[in-house]
Amino acid sequence: MAGQTPVRPDDHLISPDNAALVLIDYQPEQVQTVRSTSPELMMLNTTAVARAARAFELPVVLSTVGVEMGVNTGTIEELRAELPDVPEIDRTTLNSWEDPDFRAAVEATGRKKIIMTGLWTEVCVAFPTLDMLREGYEVHPVSDAIGGVSVDAHERAMQRMIRAGAQPVTAISLAAELQRDWGRPGADRLRSILRWYFPELDKITA
């Protein structure tokens, strides 16, 4: 049937009305240590997630670690450019959920479905995910937008989170889940992401 399907109330899938995006520690010092995937491919997918969040007007929580301590620099430039108005929450904790400002920012979104991204998978993604699952959040790690110090580290962390109840997604599947129907208004939001994404992917994988 052609035409627009209605938005479902209390949708069990991810929608613009029920989800928030969390981005943790996409800093140059962290990005350059990723070995589980290509840092370039990972950042392409992370940028796609940020573009989808902006296009579908999701609340976004952006965090860094060690900037105020003088150990690290802020969010990597290509991601910061996608989210110019989102403040950075700097921490000393490896587990961001143990930082009061980070936790307050997530709670302030009012959303229980959390799209989780960060570096590394085995630390800055896994630790808050495990805590948040125990507190009743539904957490969706974006598996191709995160990375660990090795393939094994990434995969073991993904398994650990899944066993605890996390529901992984990928960058493009997330964007499609937010749109859900080409007949709905604003479908050009998804089209523009896809038209940008695949040429950029070809540059990386050629």
Coordinates of C-alpha atoms in Angstrom, one line a residue:
M1 CA 0.0 0.0 0.0
A2 CA 1.4 3.4 -1.0
G3 CA 1.1 6.3 1.3
Q4 CA 2.1 7.4 4.8
T5 CA 1.8 5.1 7.7
P6 CA 1.0 6.7 11.1
V7 CA 3.6 7.0 13.8
R8 CA 2.9 4.3 16.4
P9 CA 2.3 5.4 19.9
D10 CA 4.6 3.9 22.5
D11 CA 6.7 2.5 19.7
H12 CA 9.0 -0.4 20.8
L13 CA 11.4 0.5 18.0
I14 CA 13.7 3.6 18.0
S15 CA 11.8 6.7 16.9
P16 CA 12.6 10.5 17.0
D17 CA 10.2 10.8 19.9
N18 CA 11.6 8.2 22.3
A19 CA 15.4 8.1 21.9
A20 CA 18.5 10.1 22.7
L21 CA 22.0 9.9 21.4
V22 CA 25.1 9.6 23.7
L23 CA 28.6 10.2 22.3
I24 CA 31.5 9.5 24.6
D25 CA 35.2 10.4 24.1
Y26 CA 35.6 10.8 20.4
Q27 CA 38.8 12.6 20.9
P28 CA 42.0 12.4 18.7
E29 CA 43.9 10.6 21.4
Q30 CA 41.2 7.9 21.5
V31 CA 40.5 7.6 17.8
Q32 CA 44.1 7.0 16.9
T33 CA 44.3 4.0 19.3
V34 CA 41.4 2.0 17.7
R35 CA 42.5 -1.2 16.2
S36 CA 39.3 -3.2 15.9
T37 CA 38.2 -1.4 12.7
S38 CA 39.4 1.3 10.4
P39 CA 39.3 4.6 12.3
E40 CA 38.2 6.3 9.1
L41 CA 35.3 3.9 8.6
M42 CA 34.4 4.2 12.3
M43 CA 34.3 8.0 12.1
L44 CA 32.3 7.9 8.9
N45 CA 29.7 5.9 10.7
T46 CA 29.8 8.0 13.8
T47 CA 29.3 11.1 11.7
A48 CA 26.3 9.4 10.0
V49 CA 24.9 8.8 13.5
A50 CA 25.4 12.5 14.4
R51 CA 23.8 13.6 11.2
A52 CA 20.8 11.4 11.8
A53 CA 20.4 12.7 15.3
R54 CA 20.5 16.2 14.1
A55 CA 18.2 15.6 11.2
F56 CA 15.6 13.9 13.4
E57 CA 16.1 16.3 16.3
L58 CA 17.2 13.8 18.9
P59 CA 18.5 15.0 22.3
V60 CA 22.3 14.6 22.2
V61 CA 24.7 14.1 25.1
L62 CA 28.4 14.6 24.2
S63 CA 31.2 13.8 26.7
T64 CA 35.0 13.9 26.8
V65 CA 37.5 12.8 29.3
G66 CA 40.6 14.5 30.7
V67 CA 40.3 17.8 28.8
E68 CA 40.2 19.9 32.0
M69 CA 43.1 17.9 33.4
G70 CA 45.2 18.8 30.4
V71 CA 45.6 15.2 29.3
N72 CA 43.4 15.1 26.2
T73 CA 42.0 17.5 23.6
G74 CA 38.3 17.9 22.9
T75 CA 36.0 16.2 20.5
I76 CA 37.5 15.4 17.1
E77 CA 36.9 18.2 14.6
E78 CA 34.8 16.3 12.1
L79 CA 32.3 15.3 14.8
R80 CA 32.3 18.6 16.5
A81 CA 31.4 20.2 13.2
E82 CA 28.2 18.1 13.1
L83 CA 27.1 19.1 16.6
P84 CA 28.3 22.7 17.0
D85 CA 25.7 23.7 19.6
V86 CA 26.0 20.6 21.8
P87 CA 28.0 21.3 25.0
E88 CA 30.8 18.9 26.0
I89 CA 30.7 17.3 29.4
D90 CA 34.2 16.6 30.6
R91 CA 34.9 13.9 33.1
T92 CA 37.7 12.1 35.0
T93 CA 35.7 8.9 35.3
L94 CA 36.2 6.0 32.9
N95 CA 32.6 5.0 33.5
S96 CA 30.6 8.1 32.4
W97 CA 27.5 6.9 34.3
E98 CA 29.5 7.6 37.5
D99 CA 29.9 11.2 36.6
P100 CA 27.1 13.3 38.1
D101 CA 27.0 15.9 35.2
F102 CA 26.8 13.2 32.5
R103 CA 24.2 11.3 34.4
A104 CA 22.1 14.4 34.9
A105 CA 22.4 15.3 31.2
V106 CA 21.1 11.8 30.2
E107 CA 18.3 12.0 32.7
A108 CA 17.3 15.5 31.5
T109 CA 16.6 14.1 28.0
G110 CA 13.6 12.3 29.4
R111 CA 14.3 9.4 27.1
K112 CA 14.7 5.7 28.1
K113 CA 16.0 4.5 24.7
I114 CA 19.7 5.4 24.5
I115 CA 21.7 5.2 21.3
M116 CA 25.2 4.6 22.7
T117 CA 28.4 5.4 21.0
G118 CA 31.9 5.9 22.3
L119 CA 35.5 4.9 22.5
W120 CA 36.6 2.4 23.5
T121 CA 33.9 -0.3 23.2
E122 CA 35.4 -2.3 26.1
V123 CA 35.5 0.6 28.5
C124 CA 33.7 3.8 27.8
V125 CA 30.8 2.1 26.0
A126 CA 30.5 -1.1 28.0
F127 CA 30.7 0.4 31.5
P128 CA 27.8 2.9 31.2
T129 CA 25.8 0.5 29.1
L130 CA 25.9 -2.1 31.8
D131 CA 25.0 0.4 34.5
M132 CA 22.2 1.9 32.5
L133 CA 20.6 -1.4 31.6
R134 CA 20.4 -2.2 35.3
E135 CA 18.6 1.0 35.9
G136 CA 15.9 0.4 33.3
Y137 CA 17.3 2.0 30.2
E138 CA 17.1 0.4 26.8
V139 CA 20.6 0.8 25.3
H140 CA 21.5 0.4 21.6
P141 CA 25.2 0.4 21.0
V142 CA 26.0 1.4 17.4
S143 CA 28.4 -1.4 16.6
D144 CA 30.0 0.1 13.5
A145 CA 30.5 3.5 15.1
I146 CA 32.5 2.3 18.1
G147 CA 35.8 0.6 18.3
G148 CA 38.3 -1.1 20.7
V149 CA 42.0 -1.5 21.1
S150 CA 41.7 -4.9 19.3
V151 CA 39.1 -7.0 17.5
D152 CA 38.9 -9.3 20.5
A153 CA 38.4 -6.4 22.9
H154 CA 35.5 -5.0 20.8
E155 CA 33.9 -8.4 20.2
R156 CA 34.1 -9.4 23.9
A157 CA 32.6 -6.1 25.0
M158 CA 29.8 -6.4 22.5
Q159 CA 29.0 -10.0 23.7
R160 CA 29.1 -8.7 27.3
M161 CA 26.6 -5.9 26.6
I162 CA 24.3 -8.2 24.6
R163 CA 24.2 -10.8 27.4
A164 CA 23.2 -8.0 29.7
G165 CA 20.3 -6.9 27.4
A166 CA 21.8 -4.3 25.0
Q167 CA 20.4 -4.2 21.5
P168 CA 23.1 -3.3 18.9
V169 CA 22.3 -1.4 15.8
T170 CA 24.4 0.0 13.0
A171 CA 24.7 3.6 11.7
I172 CA 22.5 3.2 8.6
S173 CA 20.0 0.9 10.2
L174 CA 19.5 3.5 12.9
A175 CA 18.9 6.2 10.4
A176 CA 16.3 4.0 8.6
E177 CA 14.6 3.1 11.9
L178 CA 14.2 6.8 12.7
Q179 CA 12.5 7.4 9.3
R180 CA 10.6 4.1 9.0
D181 CA 8.4 5.2 6.0
W182 CA 9.5 6.9 2.8
G183 CA 5.9 8.3 2.7
R184 CA 6.3 10.3 5.9
P185 CA 7.2 14.0 5.8
G186 CA 10.8 14.8 5.9
A187 CA 12.0 11.7 4.1
D188 CA 14.7 13.8 2.4
R189 CA 16.4 13.7 5.8
L190 CA 17.3 10.1 5.3
R191 CA 17.9 10.5 1.5
S192 CA 20.4 13.2 2.1
I193 CA 22.3 11.1 4.6
L194 CA 22.4 8.1 2.2
R195 CA 23.4 10.3 -0.7
W196 CA 26.3 11.7 1.4
Y197 CA 27.3 8.4 3.0
F198 CA 27.8 6.0 0.2
P199 CA 30.2 8.2 -1.9
E200 CA 32.2 8.7 1.3
L201 CA 32.2 5.0 2.0
D202 CA 33.5 4.3 -1.5
K203 CA 36.4 6.7 -0.9
I204 CA 37.4 4.7 2.2
T205 CA 36.9 1.2 0.9
A206 CA 38.1 1.7 -2.7

